[in-house]
PDB file of C-alpha atoms in Angstrom:
ATOM      1  CA  GLN Z  16      36.427  22.500  22.351  1.00  0.00           C
ATOM      2  CA  ASN Z  17      35.215  18.899  22.472  1.00  0.00           C
ATOM      3  CA  ARG Z  18      33.553  17.879  19.316  1.00  0.00           C
ATOM      4  CA  ARG Z  19      30.870  15.396  19.650  1.00  0.00           C
ATOM      5  CA  GLU Z  20      30.773  12.446  17.316  1.00  0.00           C
ATOM      6  CA  ARG Z  21      27.271  12.446  15.492  1.00  0.00           C
ATOM      7  CA  THR Z  22      25.874   9.115  15.204  1.00  0.00           C
ATOM      8  CA  MET Z  23      22.955   8.162  12.873  1.00  0.00           C
ATOM      9  CA  ILE Z  24      20.376   5.915  13.818  1.00  0.00           C
ATOM     10  CA  THR Z  25      21.275   3.645  10.876  1.00  0.00           C
ATOM     11  CA  ASP Z  26      24.653   3.260  12.936  1.00  0.00           C
ATOM     12  CA  SER Z  27      23.007   1.666  15.758  1.00  0.00           C
ATOM     13  CA  TYR Z  28      20.456  -0.401  14.057  1.00  0.00           C
ATOM     14  CA  ASP Z  29      20.339  -4.035  15.352  1.00  0.00           C
ATOM     15  CA  ILE Z  30      18.596  -6.526  13.174  1.00  0.00           C
ATOM     16  CA  GLN Z  31      19.866  -9.473  15.310  1.00  0.00           C
ATOM     17  CA  THR Z  32      18.393  -8.908  18.794  1.00  0.00           C
ATOM     18  CA  GLU Z  33      14.759  -9.257  19.278  1.00  0.00           C
ATOM     19  CA  PRO Z  34      12.669  -6.055  19.126  1.00  0.00           C
ATOM     20  CA  MET Z  35      11.263  -4.848  22.417  1.00  0.00           C
ATOM     21  CA  LEU Z  36       7.885  -4.658  21.004  1.00  0.00           C
ATOM     22  CA  SER Z  37       6.288  -6.400  17.791  1.00  0.00           C
ATOM     23  CA  LEU Z  38       2.903  -6.449  16.095  1.00  0.00           C
ATOM     24  CA  ARG Z  39       2.656  -9.848  18.130  1.00  0.00           C
ATOM     25  CA  ASP Z  40       2.394  -7.539  21.057  1.00  0.00           C
ATOM     26  CA  PHE Z  41      -0.796  -5.984  19.850  1.00  0.00           C
ATOM     27  CA  TYR Z  42      -2.351  -8.366  17.455  1.00  0.00           C
ATOM     28  CA  GLY Z  43      -1.256 -11.770  18.598  1.00  0.00           C
ATOM     29  CA  GLU Z  44      -0.132 -14.613  16.209  1.00  0.00           C
ATOM     30  CA  PRO Z  45      -0.038 -13.594  12.354  1.00  0.00           C
ATOM     31  CA  GLY Z  46      -3.172 -14.453  10.370  1.00  0.00           C
ATOM     32  CA  HIS Z  47      -3.654 -16.621   7.453  1.00  0.00           C
ATOM     33  CA  LEU Z  48      -6.795 -15.549   5.957  1.00  0.00           C
ATOM     34  CA  VAL Z  49      -6.106 -14.011   2.506  1.00  0.00           C
ATOM     35  CA  GLU Z  50      -3.223 -13.780  -0.117  1.00  0.00           C
ATOM     36  CA  LYS Z  51      -4.404 -10.511  -1.756  1.00  0.00           C
ATOM     37  CA  CYS Z  52      -5.538  -7.161  -0.116  1.00  0.00           C
ATOM     38  CA  LEU Z  53      -6.997  -3.965  -1.726  1.00  0.00           C
ATOM     39  CA  ILE Z  54      -5.618  -0.866  -0.130  1.00  0.00           C
ATOM     40  CA  LEU Z  55      -8.217   1.775  -0.803  1.00  0.00           C
ATOM     41  CA  PHE Z  56      -8.104   5.890  -0.422  1.00  0.00           C
ATOM     42  CA  SER Z  57     -11.704   6.271  -1.747  1.00  0.00           C
ATOM     43  CA  LYS Z  58     -14.552   6.126   0.397  1.00  0.00           C
ATOM     44  CA  SER Z  59     -16.943   5.740  -2.425  1.00  0.00           C
ATOM     45  CA  ILE Z  60     -14.730   2.453  -3.697  1.00  0.00           C
ATOM     46  CA  HIS Z  61     -14.892   1.371  -0.303  1.00  0.00           C
ATOM     47  CA  GLN Z  62     -18.795   1.752   0.048  1.00  0.00           C
ATOM     48  CA  HIS Z  63     -19.206   0.040  -3.373  1.00  0.00           C
ATOM     49  CA  LEU Z  64     -17.349  -3.021  -2.537  1.00  0.00           C
ATOM     50  CA  LEU Z  65     -19.557  -3.410   0.678  1.00  0.00           C
ATOM     51  CA  ASP Z  66     -22.736  -2.804  -1.213  1.00  0.00           C
ATOM     52  CA  THR Z  67     -21.930  -4.990  -4.180  1.00  0.00           C
ATOM     53  CA  PHE Z  68     -20.380  -8.181  -2.458  1.00  0.00           C
ATOM     54  CA  ASP Z  69     -21.127 -10.163   0.271  1.00  0.00           C
ATOM     55  CA  CYS Z  70     -18.293  -8.768   2.730  1.00  0.00           C
ATOM     56  CA  GLN Z  71     -17.180 -10.146   5.980  1.00  0.00           C
ATOM     57  CA  PRO Z  72     -14.971  -8.525   8.723  1.00  0.00           C
ATOM     58  CA  ILE Z  73     -11.727 -10.277   9.256  1.00  0.00           C
ATOM     59  CA  GLY Z  74      -9.600  -7.951  11.291  1.00  0.00           C
ATOM     60  CA  THR Z  75      -9.358  -4.475  12.869  1.00  0.00           C
ATOM     61  CA  LEU Z  76      -6.702  -1.834  12.650  1.00  0.00           C
ATOM     62  CA  THR Z  77      -6.742  -0.267  15.807  1.00  0.00           C
ATOM     63  CA  SER Z  78      -5.440   3.300  16.439  1.00  0.00           C
ATOM     64  CA  CYS Z  79      -6.121   6.069  19.416  1.00  0.00           C
ATOM     65  CA  ASN Z  80      -8.318   8.055  16.618  1.00  0.00           C
ATOM     66  CA  GLY Z  81     -10.604   5.259  15.407  1.00  0.00           C
ATOM     67  CA  ASN Z  82     -10.421   1.580  14.442  1.00  0.00           C
ATOM     68  CA  LYS Z  83     -10.437   0.484  10.836  1.00  0.00           C
ATOM     69  CA  THR Z  84     -12.050  -2.666   9.885  1.00  0.00           C
ATOM     70  CA  ILE Z  85     -10.519  -5.122   7.243  1.00  0.00           C
ATOM     71  CA  TYR Z  86     -13.095  -7.015   5.043  1.00  0.00           C
ATOM     72  CA  GLN Z  87     -13.044  -9.737   2.690  1.00  0.00           C
ATOM     73  CA  PHE Z  88     -15.214 -10.539  -0.206  1.00  0.00           C
ATOM     74  CA  CYS Z  89     -14.929 -13.593  -2.605  1.00  0.00           C
ATOM     75  CA  HIS Z  90     -14.057 -13.005  -6.266  1.00  0.00           C
ATOM     76  CA  GLU Z  91     -14.228 -15.971  -8.900  1.00  0.00           C
ATOM     77  CA  GLY Z  92     -13.395 -18.283  -5.947  1.00  0.00           C
ATOM     78  CA  GLU Z  93     -10.620 -16.354  -4.134  1.00  0.00           C
ATOM     79  CA  ASN Z  94     -11.124 -14.426  -0.873  1.00  0.00           C
ATOM     80  CA  ILE Z  95      -9.681 -11.022  -1.138  1.00  0.00           C
ATOM     81  CA  GLY Z  96      -9.264  -8.594   1.684  1.00  0.00           C
ATOM     82  CA  PHE Z  97      -9.760  -4.628   1.692  1.00  0.00           C
ATOM     83  CA  TYR Z  98      -9.907  -1.781   3.944  1.00  0.00           C
ATOM     84  CA  LEU Z  99      -9.994   2.141   3.712  1.00  0.00           C
ATOM     85  CA  THR Z 100      -6.490   3.470   4.403  1.00  0.00           C
ATOM     86  CA  ASP Z 101      -5.507   6.700   6.021  1.00  0.00           C
ATOM     87  CA  ILE Z 102      -4.050   9.352   3.731  1.00  0.00           C
ATOM     88  CA  GLY Z 103      -0.293   9.991   3.734  1.00  0.00           C
ATOM     89  CA  SER Z 104       2.633   7.861   2.910  1.00  0.00           C
ATOM     90  CA  ALA Z 105       3.716   6.982   6.467  1.00  0.00           C
ATOM     91  CA  LEU Z 106       0.178   5.967   7.632  1.00  0.00           C
ATOM     92  CA  ALA Z 107      -0.603   4.035   4.600  1.00  0.00           C
ATOM     93  CA  ALA Z 108       2.591   2.225   4.989  1.00  0.00           C
ATOM     94  CA  SER Z 109       2.273   1.464   8.414  1.00  0.00           C
ATOM     95  CA  LEU Z 110      -1.372   0.333   8.133  1.00  0.00           C
ATOM     96  CA  CYS Z 111      -0.283  -2.022   5.032  1.00  0.00           C
ATOM     97  CA  TYR Z 112       2.450  -3.623   7.252  1.00  0.00           C
ATOM     98  CA  GLU Z 113      -0.165  -4.207  10.120  1.00  0.00           C
ATOM     99  CA  ALA Z 114      -2.971  -5.533   7.475  1.00  0.00           C
ATOM    100  CA  SER Z 115      -0.199  -7.858   6.399  1.00  0.00           C
ATOM    101  CA  TRP Z 116       0.250  -9.537   9.795  1.00  0.00           C
ATOM    102  CA  ILE Z 117      -3.207  -9.563  10.781  1.00  0.00           C
ATOM    103  CA  THR Z 118      -4.538 -11.147   7.265  1.00  0.00           C
ATOM    104  CA  GLY Z 119      -1.740 -12.934   5.945  1.00  0.00           C
ATOM    105  CA  ALA Z 120      -1.710 -11.108   2.528  1.00  0.00           C
ATOM    106  CA  GLN Z 121       1.587 -10.735   0.894  1.00  0.00           C
ATOM    107  CA  LYS Z 122       0.306  -9.097  -2.241  1.00  0.00           C
ATOM    108  CA  PHE Z 123      -1.261  -5.511  -2.281  1.00  0.00           C
ATOM    109  CA  ILE Z 124      -3.171  -3.316  -4.789  1.00  0.00           C
ATOM    110  CA  MET Z 125      -2.954   0.226  -3.673  1.00  0.00           C
ATOM    111  CA  PHE Z 126      -4.901   2.902  -5.852  1.00  0.00           C
ATOM    112  CA  GLY Z 127      -6.472   6.051  -5.602  1.00  0.00           C
ATOM    113  CA  SER Z 128      -6.339   9.139  -7.485  1.00  0.00           C
ATOM    114  CA  CYS Z 129      -3.845  11.765  -7.963  1.00  0.00           C
ATOM    115  CA  GLY Z 130      -3.349  15.317  -9.706  1.00  0.00           C
ATOM    116  CA  SER Z 131      -1.647  16.364 -12.746  1.00  0.00           C
ATOM    117  CA  LEU Z 132       0.357  19.509 -13.776  1.00  0.00           C
ATOM    118  CA  ASP Z 133      -0.972  19.380 -17.223  1.00  0.00           C
ATOM    119  CA  ARG Z 134      -4.749  18.041 -17.488  1.00  0.00           C
ATOM    120  CA  GLU Z 135      -4.792  17.768 -21.184  1.00  0.00           C
ATOM    121  CA  LYS Z 136      -2.188  15.035 -21.100  1.00  0.00           C
ATOM    122  CA  THR Z 137      -3.791  13.117 -18.444  1.00  0.00           C
ATOM    123  CA  ALA Z 138      -7.306  13.600 -18.711  1.00  0.00           C
ATOM    124  CA  GLY Z 139      -9.096  10.298 -19.220  1.00  0.00           C
ATOM    125  CA  ARG Z 140      -5.899   8.116 -18.907  1.00  0.00           C
ATOM    126  CA  PHE Z 141      -4.407   5.707 -16.295  1.00  0.00           C
ATOM    127  CA  ILE Z 142      -1.037   6.816 -14.877  1.00  0.00           C
ATOM    128  CA  LEU Z 143       0.992   3.796 -13.957  1.00  0.00           C
ATOM    129  CA  PRO Z 144       4.409   4.147 -12.048  1.00  0.00           C
ATOM    130  CA  THR Z 145       6.901   1.608 -13.131  1.00  0.00           C
ATOM    131  CA  GLU Z 146       9.668   2.794 -10.677  1.00  0.00           C
ATOM    132  CA  SER Z 147      10.012   4.623  -7.653  1.00  0.00           C
ATOM    133  CA  TYR Z 148      12.347   7.170  -5.704  1.00  0.00           C
ATOM    134  CA  PRO Z 149      15.348   6.995  -5.591  1.00  0.00           C
ATOM    135  CA  ARG Z 150      15.473   5.701  -9.042  1.00  0.00           C
ATOM    136  CA  ARG Z 151      14.423   7.751 -12.168  1.00  0.00           C
ATOM    137  CA  ARG Z 152      10.745   8.058 -12.078  1.00  0.00           C
ATOM    138  CA  LEU Z 153       8.843   6.838 -15.327  1.00  0.00           C
ATOM    139  CA  LEU Z 154       5.292   7.212 -15.853  1.00  0.00           C
ATOM    140  CA  LEU Z 155       3.256   5.398 -18.392  1.00  0.00           C
ATOM    141  CA  LEU Z 156       0.283   7.289 -19.812  1.00  0.00           C
ATOM    142  CA  LEU Z 157      -2.144   5.299 -21.218  1.00  0.00           C
ATOM    143  CA  ARG Z 158      -4.748   6.651 -23.532  1.00  0.00           C
ATOM    144  CA  PRO Z 159      -8.278   5.346 -23.331  1.00  0.00           C
ATOM    145  CA  SER Z 160      -7.645   3.198 -26.647  1.00  0.00           C
ATOM    146  CA  GLY Z 161      -4.494   1.539 -24.760  1.00  0.00           C
ATOM    147  CA  GLY Z 162      -1.843   3.301 -26.626  1.00  0.00           C
ATOM    148  CA  LEU Z 163       0.985   5.241 -25.021  1.00  0.00           C
ATOM    149  CA  TYR Z 164       0.944   9.089 -24.595  1.00  0.00           C
ATOM    150  CA  PRO Z 165       3.733  10.058 -27.320  1.00  0.00           C
ATOM    151  CA  GLY Z 166       7.274  10.481 -25.483  1.00  0.00           C
ATOM    152  CA  CYS Z 167       6.428   7.526 -22.850  1.00  0.00           C
ATOM    153  CA  GLN Z 168       8.608   4.464 -23.215  1.00  0.00           C
ATOM    154  CA  GLN Z 169       7.106   1.004 -22.398  1.00  0.00           C
ATOM    155  CA  ARG Z 170       8.602  -1.254 -20.074  1.00  0.00           C
ATOM    156  CA  PRO Z 171       7.763  -4.935 -19.276  1.00  0.00           C
ATOM    157  CA  ALA Z 172       6.115  -5.531 -15.992  1.00  0.00           C
ATOM    158  CA  GLU Z 173       8.400  -6.781 -13.055  1.00  0.00           C
ATOM    159  CA  GLY Z 174       5.852  -9.253 -11.585  1.00  0.00           C
ATOM    160  CA  ASN Z 175       2.107 -10.337 -11.732  1.00  0.00           C
ATOM    161  CA  LEU Z 176      -0.572  -9.919  -8.915  1.00  0.00           C
TER     162      LEU Z 176
END
């Protein structure tokens, strides 16, 4: 019997050759509009920003099932972008990549909501992930008073926005 050698896509990945398609083919040259961008999962927060600030459209994330407008508003003299993202890590990540190209943003703030297996431990508290897969996951559970939930360890921030 002939055994076929299995090849992983990572074995044939070529970072040296120009890609056949890039974001330039869809969006043109990269933008330089904002440094920071909010990625929103909440329609109500999105609408609140539109209602509260003087927001201007600065780009469009195009898709076969509907376009998403990227807006900007000025806060304390700085223009900040924002858009309502799709649900799911693959969709949110690809839209973030495209938003970075369109707006020039290099700093993103992504927030939304999440569930908990024990409501009593997380009710009224912020959950701040400090590491992600494949590292050991560590959550800081902040009490409204600012203290840590018992059993959690505080770690220094690794960067500022």
